[in-house]
Short mmCIF file of C-alpha atoms and ligand atoms in Angstrom, two decimals:
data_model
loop_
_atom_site.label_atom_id
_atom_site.label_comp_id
_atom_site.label_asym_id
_atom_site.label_seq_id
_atom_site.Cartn_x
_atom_site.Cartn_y
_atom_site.Cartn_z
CA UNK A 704 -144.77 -34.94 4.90
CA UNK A 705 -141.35 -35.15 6.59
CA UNK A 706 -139.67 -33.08 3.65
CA UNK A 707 -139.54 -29.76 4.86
CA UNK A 708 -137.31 -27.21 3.71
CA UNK A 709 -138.94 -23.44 3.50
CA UNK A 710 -140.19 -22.27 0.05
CA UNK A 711 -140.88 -25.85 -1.01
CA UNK A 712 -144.16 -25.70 0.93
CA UNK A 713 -147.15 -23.25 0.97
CA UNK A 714 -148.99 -25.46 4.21
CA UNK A 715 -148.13 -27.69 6.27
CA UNK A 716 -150.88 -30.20 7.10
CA UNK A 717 -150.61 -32.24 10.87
CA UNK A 718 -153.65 -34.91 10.94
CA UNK A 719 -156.47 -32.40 10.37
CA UNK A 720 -155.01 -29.21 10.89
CA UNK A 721 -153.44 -27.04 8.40
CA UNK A 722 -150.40 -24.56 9.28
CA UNK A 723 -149.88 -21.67 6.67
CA UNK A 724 -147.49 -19.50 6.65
CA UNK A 725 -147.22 -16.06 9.08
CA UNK A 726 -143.48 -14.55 9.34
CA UNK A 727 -141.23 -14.95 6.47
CA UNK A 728 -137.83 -15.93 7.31
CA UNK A 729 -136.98 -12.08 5.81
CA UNK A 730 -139.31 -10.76 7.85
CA UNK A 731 -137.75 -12.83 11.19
CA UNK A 732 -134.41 -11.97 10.06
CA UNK A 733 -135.06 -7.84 9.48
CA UNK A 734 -136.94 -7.80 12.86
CA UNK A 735 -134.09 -9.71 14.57
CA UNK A 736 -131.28 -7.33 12.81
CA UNK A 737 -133.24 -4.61 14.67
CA UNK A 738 -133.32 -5.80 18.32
CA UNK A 739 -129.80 -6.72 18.30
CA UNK A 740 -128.96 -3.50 16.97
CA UNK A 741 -131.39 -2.18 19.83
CA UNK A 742 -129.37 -4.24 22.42
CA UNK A 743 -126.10 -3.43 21.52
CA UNK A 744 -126.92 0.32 21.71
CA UNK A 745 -128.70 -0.02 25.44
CA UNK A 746 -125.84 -2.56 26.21
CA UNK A 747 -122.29 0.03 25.01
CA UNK A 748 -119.83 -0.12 27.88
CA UNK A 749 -121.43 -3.24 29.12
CA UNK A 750 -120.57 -6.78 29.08
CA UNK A 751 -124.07 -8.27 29.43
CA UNK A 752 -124.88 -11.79 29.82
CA UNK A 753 -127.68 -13.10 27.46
CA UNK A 754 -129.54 -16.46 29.00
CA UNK A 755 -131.71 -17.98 26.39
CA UNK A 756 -134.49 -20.29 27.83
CA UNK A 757 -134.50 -23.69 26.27
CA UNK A 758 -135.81 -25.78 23.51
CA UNK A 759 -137.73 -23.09 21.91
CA UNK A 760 -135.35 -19.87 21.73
CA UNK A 761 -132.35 -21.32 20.41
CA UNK A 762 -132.61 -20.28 16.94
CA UNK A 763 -133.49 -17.00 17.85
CA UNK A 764 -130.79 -16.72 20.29
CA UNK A 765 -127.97 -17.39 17.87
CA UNK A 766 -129.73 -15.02 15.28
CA UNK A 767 -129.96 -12.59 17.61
CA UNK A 768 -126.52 -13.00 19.76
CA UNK A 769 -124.95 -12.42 16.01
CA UNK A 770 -126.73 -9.23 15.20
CA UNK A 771 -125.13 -7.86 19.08
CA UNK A 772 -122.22 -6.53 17.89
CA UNK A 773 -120.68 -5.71 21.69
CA UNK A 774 -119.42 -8.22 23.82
CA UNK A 775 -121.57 -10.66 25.67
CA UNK A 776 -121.52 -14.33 27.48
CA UNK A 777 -124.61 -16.49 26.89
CA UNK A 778 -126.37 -19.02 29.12
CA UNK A 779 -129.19 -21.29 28.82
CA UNK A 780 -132.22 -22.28 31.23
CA UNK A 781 -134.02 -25.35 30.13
CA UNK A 782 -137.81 -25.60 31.36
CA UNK A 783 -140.18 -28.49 30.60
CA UNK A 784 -142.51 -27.52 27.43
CA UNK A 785 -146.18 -27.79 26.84
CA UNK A 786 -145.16 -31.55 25.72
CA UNK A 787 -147.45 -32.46 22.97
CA UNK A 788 -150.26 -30.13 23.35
CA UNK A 789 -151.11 -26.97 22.07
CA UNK A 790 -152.31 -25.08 25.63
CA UNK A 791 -149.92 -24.87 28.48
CA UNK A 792 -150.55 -27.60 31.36
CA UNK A 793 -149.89 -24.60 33.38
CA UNK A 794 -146.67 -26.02 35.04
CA UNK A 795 -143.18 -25.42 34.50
CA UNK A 796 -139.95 -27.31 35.84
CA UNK A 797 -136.66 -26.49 35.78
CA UNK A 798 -134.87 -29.07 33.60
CA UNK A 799 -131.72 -26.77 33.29
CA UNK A 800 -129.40 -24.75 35.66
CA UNK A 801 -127.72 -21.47 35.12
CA UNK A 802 -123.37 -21.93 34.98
CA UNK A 803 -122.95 -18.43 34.60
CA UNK A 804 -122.53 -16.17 38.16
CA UNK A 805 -125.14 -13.96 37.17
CA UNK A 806 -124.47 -11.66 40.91
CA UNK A 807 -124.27 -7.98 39.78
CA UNK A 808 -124.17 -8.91 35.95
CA UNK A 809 -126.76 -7.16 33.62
CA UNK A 810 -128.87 -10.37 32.47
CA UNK A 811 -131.05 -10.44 29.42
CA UNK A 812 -133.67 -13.61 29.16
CA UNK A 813 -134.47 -14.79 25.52
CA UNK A 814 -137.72 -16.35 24.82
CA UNK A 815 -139.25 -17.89 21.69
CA UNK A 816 -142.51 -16.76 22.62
CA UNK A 817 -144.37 -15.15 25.44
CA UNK A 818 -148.15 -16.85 25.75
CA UNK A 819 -149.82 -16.21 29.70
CA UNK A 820 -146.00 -15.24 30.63
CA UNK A 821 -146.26 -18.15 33.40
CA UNK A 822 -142.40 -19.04 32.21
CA UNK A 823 -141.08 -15.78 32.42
CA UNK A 824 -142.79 -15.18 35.35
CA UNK A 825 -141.06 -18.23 36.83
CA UNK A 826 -137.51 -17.29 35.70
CA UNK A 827 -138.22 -14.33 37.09
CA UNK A 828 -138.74 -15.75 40.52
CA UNK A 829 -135.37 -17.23 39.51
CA UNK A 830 -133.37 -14.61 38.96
CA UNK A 831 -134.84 -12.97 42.42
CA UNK A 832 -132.69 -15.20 44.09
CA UNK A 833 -129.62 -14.09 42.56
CA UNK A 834 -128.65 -10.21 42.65
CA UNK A 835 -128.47 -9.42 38.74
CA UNK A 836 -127.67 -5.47 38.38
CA UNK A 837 -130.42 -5.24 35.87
CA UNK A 838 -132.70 -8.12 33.79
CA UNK A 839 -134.78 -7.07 30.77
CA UNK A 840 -136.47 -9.78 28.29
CA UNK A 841 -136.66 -10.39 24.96
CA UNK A 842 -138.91 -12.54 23.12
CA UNK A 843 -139.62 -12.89 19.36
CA UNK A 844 -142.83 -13.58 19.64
CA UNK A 845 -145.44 -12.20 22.26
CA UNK A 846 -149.24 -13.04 22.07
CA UNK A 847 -150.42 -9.78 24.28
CA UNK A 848 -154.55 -11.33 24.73
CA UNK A 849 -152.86 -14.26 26.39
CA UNK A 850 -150.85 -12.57 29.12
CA UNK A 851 -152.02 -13.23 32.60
CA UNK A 852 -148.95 -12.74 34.41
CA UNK A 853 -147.77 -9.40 35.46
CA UNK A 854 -144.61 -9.42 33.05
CA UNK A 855 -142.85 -6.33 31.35
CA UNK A 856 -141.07 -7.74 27.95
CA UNK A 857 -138.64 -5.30 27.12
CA UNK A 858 -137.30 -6.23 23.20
CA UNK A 859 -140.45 -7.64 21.35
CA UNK A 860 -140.19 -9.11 17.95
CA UNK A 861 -143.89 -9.60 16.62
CA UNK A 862 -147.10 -8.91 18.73
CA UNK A 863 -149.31 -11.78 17.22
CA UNK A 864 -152.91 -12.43 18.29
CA UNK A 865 -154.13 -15.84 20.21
CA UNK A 866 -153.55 -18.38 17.94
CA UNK A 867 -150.82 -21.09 17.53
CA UNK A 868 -147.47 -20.64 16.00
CA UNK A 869 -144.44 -23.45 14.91
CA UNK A 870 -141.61 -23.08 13.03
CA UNK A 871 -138.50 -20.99 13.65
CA UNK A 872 -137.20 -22.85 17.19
CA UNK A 873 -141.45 -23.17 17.83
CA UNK A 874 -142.52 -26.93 18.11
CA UNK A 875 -145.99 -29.00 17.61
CA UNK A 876 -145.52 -31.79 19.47
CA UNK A 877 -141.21 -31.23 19.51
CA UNK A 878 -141.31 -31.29 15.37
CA UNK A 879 -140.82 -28.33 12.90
CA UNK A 880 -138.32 -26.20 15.63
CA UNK A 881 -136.32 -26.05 12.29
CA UNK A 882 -138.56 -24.62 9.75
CA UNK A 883 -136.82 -21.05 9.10
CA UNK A 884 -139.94 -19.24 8.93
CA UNK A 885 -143.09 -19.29 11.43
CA UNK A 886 -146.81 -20.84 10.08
CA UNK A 887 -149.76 -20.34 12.35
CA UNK A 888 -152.26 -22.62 12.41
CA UNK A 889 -155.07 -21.78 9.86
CA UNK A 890 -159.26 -21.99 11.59
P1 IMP B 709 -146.17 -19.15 28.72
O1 IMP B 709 -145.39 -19.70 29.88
O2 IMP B 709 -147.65 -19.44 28.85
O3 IMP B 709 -145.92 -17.68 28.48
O4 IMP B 709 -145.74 -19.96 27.44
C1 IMP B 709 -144.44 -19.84 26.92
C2 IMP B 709 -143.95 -21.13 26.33
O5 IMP B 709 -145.01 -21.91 25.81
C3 IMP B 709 -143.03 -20.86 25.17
O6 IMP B 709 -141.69 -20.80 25.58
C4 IMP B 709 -143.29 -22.03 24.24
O7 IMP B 709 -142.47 -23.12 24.58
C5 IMP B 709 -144.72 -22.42 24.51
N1 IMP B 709 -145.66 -21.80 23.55
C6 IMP B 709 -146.57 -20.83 23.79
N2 IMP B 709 -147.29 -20.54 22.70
C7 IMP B 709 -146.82 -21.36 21.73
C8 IMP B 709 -147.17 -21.53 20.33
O8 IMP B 709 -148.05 -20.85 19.76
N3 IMP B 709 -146.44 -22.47 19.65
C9 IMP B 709 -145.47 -23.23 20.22
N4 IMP B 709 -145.12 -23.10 21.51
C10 IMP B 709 -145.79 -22.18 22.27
#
């Protein structure tokens, strides 16, 4: 079970539950390629800082930050996760400040995934306090039936329906973040 390198497995099986496979680490990668393209075009002339929200967006973040081909400085939030379940408690702490002034800087927030948007909603709040000249979002993953937060996400990677992803920086239970493609789990 604990051997897991991509293309050696077709499922991954947790107890019960079976994971198969969704996104292709191509796919990821081509779709990735795209938005930082995308941002580096919005983003000429700028020097944007790029604040990627912790555990779950890291390997997206550096995927990404390397496909922006203008300059940029990087942050990180940390918030607490959904721990070992697979719904949100509906709570989220701040485990991780910002270093970065972010005062009249244009800010863009990285997410893994965008569920009922209660995170970016909250980092949101955040960034209210602060005077940012601009703040847009991007997040790989967005699962649009879930949203119940009023939240625009500006660079979206994959809309997928309501169901539960890992792999690809996404945890079960904080295992799998480093699977390079993304398995959903199969009903
Ligand atoms: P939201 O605050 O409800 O939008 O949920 C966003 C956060 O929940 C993400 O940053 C993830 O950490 C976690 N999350 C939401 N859906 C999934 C999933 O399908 N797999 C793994 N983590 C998820």
């Amino acid at each position: 079970m604990d051997e897991m390198r991509d293309g050696t497995r077709d499922v991954i099986k947790i107890g019960n539950e079976t994971f198969v496979p969704m996104l292709t680490e191509e796919q990821i990668q081509k779709r990735v390629k795209e938005l930082g393209e995308q941002i580096s075009e919005d983003y000429r002339g700028k020097l944007p800082v790029i604040i990627g929200i912790l555990n779950g967006s890291f390997l997206f973040m550096a995927d990404l930050v390397k496909n922006v081909s203008i300059n940029c400085e990087m942050d990180f939030y940390k918030l607490s996760s959904y721990g070992d379940e697979k719904i949100s408690s509906g709570n989220v702490k701040l485990l991780k400040e910002l270093n970065a002034d972010i005062n009249d800087r244009h800010v863009i927030i990285v997410e893994d995934i965008v569920d009922t948007g209660l995170s970016i909603s909250y980092i949101e709040k955040l960034m209210a306090t602060f005077s940012p000249a601009s703040m847009k979002v991007a997040s790989l993953l967005v699962k649009p039936k879930c949203l119940k937060y009023d939240v625009k996400i500006d660079y979206i990677g994959f809309e997928i329906e309501d169901q539960f992803v890992l792999g690809y920086g996404l945890d079960y239970a904080q295992k799998y973040r480093n699977l390079r493609s993304i398995y959903v789990l199969s009903e």
